[in-house]
Every structure is written in structure tokens, then in C-alpha cells.
Amino acid sequence: MRARDHGKPTRLLAVASFLVTSGFSGALQAQSQKLEGAAPGIFTCIDSRGRTLTADRPIAECNDREQRELNPSGSVRRKVEPTYTARELAEREDRAREAAAQAARLTDERRRERALLVRYPNAATHDRERAEALVQIDAVIQAAKKRIAELGEDRKKIDEELEFYKADTSKAPGAVRRKLEDNTQSVAVQNRFIAEQEEEKKRVNARFDEERGRLKLIWSPQNGGNPR
């Protein structure tokens, strides 16, 4: 006779009982959640005076701040964002734009600082480039001064030609008068050019001075820099 497994029906009954119980428990939980979701919420917030307020509807005193709608169990059902007037919305947008602009400026400033550090890893490099820039400007100024000296020699010759007409230069030959006018205009052009280059020297020095101020901070020991 083959032996029977008397424990098998018992295990089957236990499994069936567990499934029924679990399904019932899950159904109860789902029903509870459904009922909780359908139940009126409780609104709560902290007003401008620090008081905790509750109500069965959105709280007018907290229109300018976040509110929370709670389930009867106390869990958060949702968050209610502040309600703003048109003026408040405009002010928030202005603040947001200003914050974005400030962030962009900071990002650009950091980018410029990194570029400066790559270009000028130390003070010697910065000094050398300043000197080279000024040498180029001085070379241009010297060339203009040399041209003025040449025009001065030309003027002496023109004056010699005008010696006979110095009492009334209007009676001098047209060619000589034109030489005088051209010479005078050329000298004026060279002098204006020299003045412009002197201004350029000031701009170059101002730029390098401004860079040096920023670079000193980048080179500082706490930033891992090397100013030497």
C-alpha cells in the first residue's frame, strides 16, 4: 500500500487561508486609502506672526506663503503654493531675473579669472607683457616724433623760400604756400597721433593695474597661487 502525505492538505489550507487574509487586508487598506482621499482635508500653515493656523479650507492669512493640506490621518495630501498679486508676481520675476543676471556675472567672472591665471601664472609674466605692450606704443610715439623732426627740417626750407614774402606771405607763389599748409597740417596730425598714443598708454596701464588687483587674489597662498 502506498503511503499518504497527510500534511499536504494542511499546507494547502494554510496557503489558501493566507491568500484570503492577504487579499482581505489589501482590500481593506485600499478602501481605507480611498476613504481617506475622499475625506475633507485639513489646511495648516504658519502665518506672518508665527502662529500655526488650521482650517477646513485654504487659509486667507497664509495666501502669501505655502500651506499644506493634510489627510485625516495627518499625512500630507498636497502642498498649496502661495497666491500672489500681479505686483507681487512682477516683483518675484524681477528678483528672479536679477538673481539669474548675478549668477551669469559670477560665472563670467570665474571664467575670466581662469583665463587670466592661464595667461599670467605669476607676476613676472604679467609684468613682462605690460612692458612689451608699452614698448610697442613708445615705438609708435618715437616714429611720430621723428616724423615731426623731419617736418621741422622741411619747414626751415619753406621758411627760407618765404623769406622774401615774410611781410605778406599771401604774395608768395602758390606752390610755396601749399608746401607751408601741408607741412602745418602734417605736424598737427602727428601731434594728435602722439596724444592718442599717450592716452592708449594710460588705458593699457589701467587695464594691467585692474588685472593685477584680481590676480593678486588668485595668486594668494590660500588660493594655491604663486605671485613670484
Short mmCIF file of C-alpha atoms in Angstrom, two decimals, residues 9-156:
data_model
loop_
_atom_site.label_atom_id
_atom_site.label_comp_id
_atom_site.label_asym_id
_atom_site.label_seq_id
_atom_site.Cartn_x
_atom_site.Cartn_y
_atom_site.Cartn_z
CA PRO A 9 -3.91 19.09 2.66
CA THR A 10 -2.91 21.01 5.77
CA ARG A 11 -0.33 23.10 3.86
CA LEU A 12 -2.83 23.77 1.09
CA LEU A 13 -5.37 25.03 3.58
CA ALA A 14 -2.76 27.29 5.19
CA VAL A 15 -1.79 28.80 1.83
CA ALA A 16 -5.42 29.35 0.90
CA SER A 17 -6.09 30.97 4.25
CA PHE A 18 -3.08 33.30 3.80
CA LEU A 19 -4.20 34.34 0.35
CA VAL A 20 -7.72 35.08 1.55
CA THR A 21 -6.42 37.00 4.54
CA SER A 22 -3.89 38.98 2.46
CA GLY A 23 -6.46 39.84 -0.14
CA PHE A 24 -8.89 40.96 2.51
CA SER A 25 -6.20 43.05 4.23
CA GLY A 26 -5.18 44.63 0.92
CA ALA A 27 -8.79 45.38 0.09
CA LEU A 28 -9.25 47.00 3.49
CA GLN A 29 -6.12 49.10 3.00
CA ALA A 30 -7.22 50.20 -0.47
CA GLN A 31 -10.66 51.03 0.83
CA SER A 32 -9.13 52.98 3.73
CA GLN A 33 -6.94 54.98 1.36
CA LYS A 34 -9.90 55.65 -0.88
CA LEU A 35 -11.99 56.87 2.02
CA GLU A 36 -9.12 58.99 3.32
CA GLY A 37 -8.66 60.57 -0.10
CA ALA A 38 -12.36 61.37 -0.28
CA ALA A 39 -12.49 62.85 3.23
CA PRO A 40 -12.20 66.64 3.58
CA GLY A 41 -8.64 67.81 4.05
CA ILE A 42 -7.26 69.93 6.86
CA PHE A 43 -5.28 73.01 5.83
CA THR A 44 -2.43 74.22 8.02
CA CYS A 45 0.21 76.92 7.83
CA ILE A 46 2.35 79.27 9.92
CA ASP A 47 1.31 82.90 9.42
CA SER A 48 3.47 86.02 9.37
CA ARG A 49 3.26 86.27 13.19
CA GLY A 50 4.48 82.73 13.71
CA ARG A 51 1.11 81.26 14.60
CA THR A 52 0.15 77.79 13.42
CA LEU A 53 -3.29 78.02 11.83
CA THR A 54 -5.62 75.21 10.73
CA ALA A 55 -8.89 75.23 8.82
CA ASP A 56 -11.05 73.06 6.60
CA ARG A 57 -10.29 75.29 3.60
CA PRO A 58 -7.32 77.35 2.30
CA ILE A 59 -6.35 79.92 4.91
CA ALA A 60 -6.57 83.55 3.77
CA GLU A 61 -3.95 84.72 6.29
CA CYS A 62 -1.44 82.43 4.57
CA ASN A 63 -2.12 83.35 0.96
CA ASP A 64 1.40 84.77 0.78
CA ARG A 65 3.07 81.55 1.92
CA GLU A 66 2.95 77.81 1.40
CA GLN A 67 0.12 75.83 3.02
CA ARG A 68 -0.25 72.09 3.49
CA GLU A 69 -3.42 70.08 3.08
CA LEU A 70 -3.40 67.10 5.44
CA ASN A 71 -5.32 63.86 5.36
CA PRO A 72 -7.40 62.94 8.45
CA SER A 73 -4.50 60.66 9.44
CA GLY A 74 -2.14 63.66 9.49
CA SER A 75 -0.17 62.75 6.37
CA VAL A 76 0.42 65.44 3.76
CA ARG A 77 -2.06 65.23 0.92
CA ARG A 78 -0.63 68.14 -1.07
CA LYS A 79 1.14 71.47 -0.78
CA VAL A 80 -0.63 74.67 -1.75
CA GLU A 81 1.64 77.29 -3.32
CA PRO A 82 1.31 80.96 -2.26
CA THR A 83 -1.13 83.19 -4.10
CA TYR A 84 0.47 86.39 -5.41
CA THR A 85 -0.95 89.65 -6.65
CA ALA A 86 0.10 90.98 -10.04
CA ARG A 87 2.52 93.36 -8.33
CA GLU A 88 4.00 90.56 -6.20
CA LEU A 89 4.38 88.36 -9.27
CA ALA A 90 6.18 91.19 -11.10
CA GLU A 91 8.48 91.71 -8.11
CA ARG A 92 9.23 87.97 -7.93
CA GLU A 93 10.02 87.92 -11.64
CA ASP A 94 12.31 90.95 -11.23
CA ARG A 95 14.12 89.25 -8.35
CA ALA A 96 14.44 86.05 -10.36
CA ARG A 97 15.87 87.95 -13.34
CA GLU A 98 18.31 89.82 -11.11
CA ALA A 99 19.40 86.57 -9.46
CA ALA A 100 19.91 84.97 -12.89
CA ALA A 101 21.88 88.01 -14.08
CA GLN A 102 24.01 87.92 -10.93
CA ALA A 103 24.68 84.21 -11.40
CA ALA A 104 25.67 84.87 -15.02
CA ARG A 105 28.01 87.66 -13.90
CA LEU A 106 29.64 85.39 -11.33
CA THR A 107 30.05 82.63 -13.91
CA ASP A 108 31.62 85.09 -16.36
CA GLU A 109 33.89 86.45 -13.63
CA ARG A 110 35.09 82.94 -12.76
CA ARG A 111 35.73 82.24 -16.45
CA ARG A 112 37.74 85.47 -16.78
CA GLU A 113 39.76 84.62 -13.68
CA ARG A 114 40.61 81.17 -15.04
CA ALA A 115 41.66 82.72 -18.36
CA LEU A 116 43.82 85.29 -16.55
CA LEU A 117 45.53 82.62 -14.49
CA VAL A 118 46.31 80.58 -17.58
CA ARG A 119 47.72 83.66 -19.33
CA TYR A 120 49.56 85.05 -16.28
CA PRO A 121 50.61 82.20 -13.94
CA ASN A 122 52.80 84.62 -11.96
CA ALA A 123 53.66 88.30 -11.53
CA ALA A 124 56.76 88.14 -13.72
CA THR A 125 54.69 87.05 -16.71
CA HIS A 126 52.23 89.89 -16.14
CA ASP A 127 55.00 92.48 -15.79
CA ARG A 128 56.69 91.27 -18.94
CA GLU A 129 53.53 91.55 -21.05
CA ARG A 130 52.80 95.04 -19.69
CA ALA A 131 56.32 96.14 -20.59
CA GLU A 132 56.03 94.68 -24.09
CA ALA A 133 52.72 96.47 -24.70
CA LEU A 134 54.16 99.80 -23.56
CA VAL A 135 57.32 99.34 -25.65
CA GLN A 136 55.20 98.95 -28.77
CA ILE A 137 53.30 102.16 -28.03
CA ASP A 138 56.51 104.04 -27.28
CA ALA A 139 57.95 102.86 -30.61
CA VAL A 140 54.96 104.34 -32.42
CA ILE A 141 55.33 107.62 -30.49
CA GLN A 142 59.02 107.80 -31.33
CA ALA A 143 58.25 107.26 -35.01
CA ALA A 144 55.75 110.15 -34.90
CA LYS A 145 58.27 112.39 -33.16
CA LYS A 146 60.87 111.51 -35.78
CA ARG A 147 58.39 112.50 -38.48
CA ILE A 148 57.78 115.81 -36.73
CA ALA A 149 61.53 116.43 -36.69
CA GLU A 150 61.65 115.75 -40.44
CA LEU A 151 58.75 118.12 -40.98
CA GLY A 152 60.68 120.68 -38.94
CA GLU A 153 63.59 120.45 -41.35
CA ASP A 154 61.18 120.82 -44.27
CA ARG A 155 59.68 123.87 -42.58
CA LYS A 156 63.09 125.53 -42.39
#
